[in-house]
Structures are given as structure tokens and as C-alpha cells.
Coordinates of C-alpha atoms in Angstrom, one line a residue:
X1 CA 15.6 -74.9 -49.6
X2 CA 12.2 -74.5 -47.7
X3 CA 11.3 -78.0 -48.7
X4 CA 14.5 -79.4 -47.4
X5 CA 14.0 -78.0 -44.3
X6 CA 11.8 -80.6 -42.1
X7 CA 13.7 -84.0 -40.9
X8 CA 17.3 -84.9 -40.8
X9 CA 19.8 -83.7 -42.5
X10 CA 23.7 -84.5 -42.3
X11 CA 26.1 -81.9 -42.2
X12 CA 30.0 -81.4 -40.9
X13 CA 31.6 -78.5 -38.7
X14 CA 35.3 -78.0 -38.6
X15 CA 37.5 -76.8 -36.1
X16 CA 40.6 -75.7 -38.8
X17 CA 43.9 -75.1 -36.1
X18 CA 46.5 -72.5 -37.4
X19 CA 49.5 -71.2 -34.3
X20 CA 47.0 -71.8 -31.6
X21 CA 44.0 -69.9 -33.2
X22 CA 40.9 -71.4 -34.5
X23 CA 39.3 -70.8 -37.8
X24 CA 35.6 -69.0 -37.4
X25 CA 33.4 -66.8 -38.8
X26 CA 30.5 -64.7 -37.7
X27 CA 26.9 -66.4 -39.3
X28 CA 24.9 -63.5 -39.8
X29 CA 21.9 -65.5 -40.2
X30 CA 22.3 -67.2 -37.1
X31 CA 23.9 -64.1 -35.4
X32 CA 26.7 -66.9 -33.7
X33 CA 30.7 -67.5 -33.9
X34 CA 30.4 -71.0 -35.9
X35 CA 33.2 -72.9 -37.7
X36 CA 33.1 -73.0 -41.5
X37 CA 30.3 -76.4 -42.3
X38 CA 27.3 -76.8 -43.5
X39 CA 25.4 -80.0 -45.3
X40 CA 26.5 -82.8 -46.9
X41 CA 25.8 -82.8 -50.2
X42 CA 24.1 -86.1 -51.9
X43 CA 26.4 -88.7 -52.8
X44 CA 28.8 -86.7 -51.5
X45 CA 31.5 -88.2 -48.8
X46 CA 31.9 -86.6 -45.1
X47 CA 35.2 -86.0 -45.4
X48 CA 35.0 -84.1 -49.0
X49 CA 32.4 -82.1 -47.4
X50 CA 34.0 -81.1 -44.9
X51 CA 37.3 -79.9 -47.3
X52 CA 34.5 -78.5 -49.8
X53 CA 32.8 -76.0 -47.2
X54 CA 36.1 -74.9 -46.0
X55 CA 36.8 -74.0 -49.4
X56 CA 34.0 -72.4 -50.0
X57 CA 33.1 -70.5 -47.0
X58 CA 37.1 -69.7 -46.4
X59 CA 39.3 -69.9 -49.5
X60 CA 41.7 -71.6 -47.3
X61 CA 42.2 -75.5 -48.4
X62 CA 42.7 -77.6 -45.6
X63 CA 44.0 -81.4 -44.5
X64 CA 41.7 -83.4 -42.1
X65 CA 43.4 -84.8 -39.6
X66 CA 42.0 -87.5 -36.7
X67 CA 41.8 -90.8 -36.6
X68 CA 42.0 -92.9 -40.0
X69 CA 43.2 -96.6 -41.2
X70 CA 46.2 -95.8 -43.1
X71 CA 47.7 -99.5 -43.9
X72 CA 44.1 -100.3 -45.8
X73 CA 43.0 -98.5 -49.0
X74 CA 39.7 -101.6 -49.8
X75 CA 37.8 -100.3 -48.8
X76 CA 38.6 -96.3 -48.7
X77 CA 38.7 -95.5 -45.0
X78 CA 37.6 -92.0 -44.1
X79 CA 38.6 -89.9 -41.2
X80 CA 36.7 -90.8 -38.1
X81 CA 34.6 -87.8 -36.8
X82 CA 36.1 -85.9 -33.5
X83 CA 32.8 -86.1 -32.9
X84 CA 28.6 -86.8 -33.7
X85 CA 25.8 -84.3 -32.7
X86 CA 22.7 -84.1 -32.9
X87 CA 21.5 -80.7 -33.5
X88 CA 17.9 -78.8 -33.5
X89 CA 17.6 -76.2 -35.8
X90 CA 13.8 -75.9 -36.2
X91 CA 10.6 -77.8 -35.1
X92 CA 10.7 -81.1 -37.2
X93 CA 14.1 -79.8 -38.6
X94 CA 17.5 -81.6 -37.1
X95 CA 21.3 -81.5 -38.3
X96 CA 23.3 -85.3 -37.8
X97 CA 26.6 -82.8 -37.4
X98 CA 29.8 -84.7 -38.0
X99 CA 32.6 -82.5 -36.0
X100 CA 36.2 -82.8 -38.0
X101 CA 39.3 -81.1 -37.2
X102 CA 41.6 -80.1 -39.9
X103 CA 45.0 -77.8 -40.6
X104 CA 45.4 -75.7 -43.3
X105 CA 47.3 -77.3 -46.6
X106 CA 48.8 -74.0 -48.3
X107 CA 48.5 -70.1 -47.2
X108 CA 46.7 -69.2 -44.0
X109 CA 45.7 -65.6 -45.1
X110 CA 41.9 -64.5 -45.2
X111 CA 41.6 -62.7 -49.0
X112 CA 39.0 -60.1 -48.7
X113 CA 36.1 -62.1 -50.8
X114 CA 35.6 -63.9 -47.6
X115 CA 36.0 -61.3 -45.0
X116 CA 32.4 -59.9 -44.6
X117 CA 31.2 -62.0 -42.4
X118 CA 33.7 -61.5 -39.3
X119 CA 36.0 -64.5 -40.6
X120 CA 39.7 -65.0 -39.0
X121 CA 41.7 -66.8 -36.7
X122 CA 40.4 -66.6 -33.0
X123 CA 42.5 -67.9 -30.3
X124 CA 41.5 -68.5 -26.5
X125 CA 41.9 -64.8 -25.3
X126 CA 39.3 -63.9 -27.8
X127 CA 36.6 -66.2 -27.4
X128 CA 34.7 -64.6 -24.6
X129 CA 35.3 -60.8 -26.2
X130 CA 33.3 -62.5 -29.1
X131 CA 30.2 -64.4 -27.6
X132 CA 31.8 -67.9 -28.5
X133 CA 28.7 -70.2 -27.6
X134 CA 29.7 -72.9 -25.2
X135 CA 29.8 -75.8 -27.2
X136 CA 31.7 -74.3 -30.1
X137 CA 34.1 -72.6 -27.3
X138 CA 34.4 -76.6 -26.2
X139 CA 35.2 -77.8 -29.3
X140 CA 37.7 -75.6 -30.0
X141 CA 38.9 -76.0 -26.7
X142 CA 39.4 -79.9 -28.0
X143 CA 40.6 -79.2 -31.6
X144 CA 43.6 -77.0 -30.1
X145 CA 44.9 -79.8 -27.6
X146 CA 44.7 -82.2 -29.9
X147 CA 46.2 -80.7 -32.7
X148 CA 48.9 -78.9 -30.5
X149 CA 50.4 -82.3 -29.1
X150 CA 53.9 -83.1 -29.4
X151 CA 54.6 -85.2 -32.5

């Protein structure tokens, strides 16, 4: 990946909401509380990215929610982002980081394949105990309200 590591790259974070905890796990690379994400693929839509690298750094399969056209299907509408970042990673090396929210689809449990790196649900009174950065606090902060709302 050395080669792919100068200029931009886009890549999606998401905030999964489960009973008023957050999904996260500890990046041992980055030594930081993150939320499962990483890049998009090529060819590859944002919102199947964002369902991939749950799966993959989780197990858990999950349903974005946000913001989507619903009464139009041409052409496919995707979720809109909770939010656009631009992130520096490196020198000469930034990450276009589209922010989605999401709930789980099926079983909420962590199987033990996945556990190594710190990985569970992580609610408000835990956040400071654990070193949750600022901005990932904040957008968890903003995925729990806006998934917790009244229907």
C-alpha cells in the first residue's frame, strides 16, 4: 500500500448505534478509539463501503440510515453522508472521509474473531475512561441523538 499512500483517498467511518452505545474499536496502529471504516474501494459505491467495512472489521451487518430519496429508484439514490471530512493522515497523504450512521440488521454480539482489537459497544459514560478523541466523541455524540429520536 506504500504507493497508494501520497494524495487523496476516499474512505467512510460509521457511527453503528445499538441501546444507546456506539460501535468502536481500538486501532492498534493508530493507538485511537475509531469507528469501524476505512477506504473505498474502486468502483466501489460509498454506501456498500461503508456496509463492507463493518462487515469486515465487526462481523456485525448493519442498515445505513440518514437521509435518502426513497420515491426515486433512476437514478439509484444513496444515503447522504452525516457528514464530509477532510482528514491528514501523512505529509502529501489525505482521507475525503464520508461519516455514515448505521443500526445493526441481525445479532448485536461481538464473536471472538473480532475481539482483539478492543471492539464493543461504548456508550457515553465510557468515552472519557477510554481516550475517545474529540471529534470521534462528537460524532458519536451526533449519531446517538439522531438515531435515538422518537419515531
Amino acid at each position: 500500500m506504500s504507493g497508494e499512500q501520497a494524495g487523496r483517498h476516499f474512505t467512510v467511518a460509521v457511527f453503528v448505534v445499538w441501546e444507546g452505545n456506539v460501535l468502536l474499536h481500538f486501532h492498534r496502529k493508530l493507538s485511537m478509539w475509531l469507528p469501524p471504516g476505512g477506504h473505498i474501494e474502486q468502483g466501489e459505491l460509498p454506501d456498500d463501503a461503508a456496509v463492507r467495512e463493518v462487515l469486515e472489521e465487526t462481523g456485525l451487518e448493519v442498515e445505513l440510515v440518514g437521509e435518502r430519496r426513497e420515491d426515486v429508484s433512476d437514478p439509484v439514490q444513496l444515503h447522504r453522508p452525516a457528514g464530509v471530512q477532510l482528514e491528514n493522515i501523512g505529509p502529501g497523504h489525505q482521507h475525503i472521509d464520508l461519516i455514515y450512521f448505521a443500526k445493526p440488521k441481525g445479532p448485536t454480539g461481538i464473536e471472538k474473531d473480532f475481539d482483539e482489537d478492543k471492539l464493543g459497544w461504548y456508550g457515553p459514560e465510557d468515552w472519557d475512561g477510554m481516550a475517545v478523541n474529540a471529534e470521534v466523541k462528537g460524532w458519536c455524540e451526533r449519531a446517538l441523538s439522531a438515531l435515538q429520536r422518537p419515531p
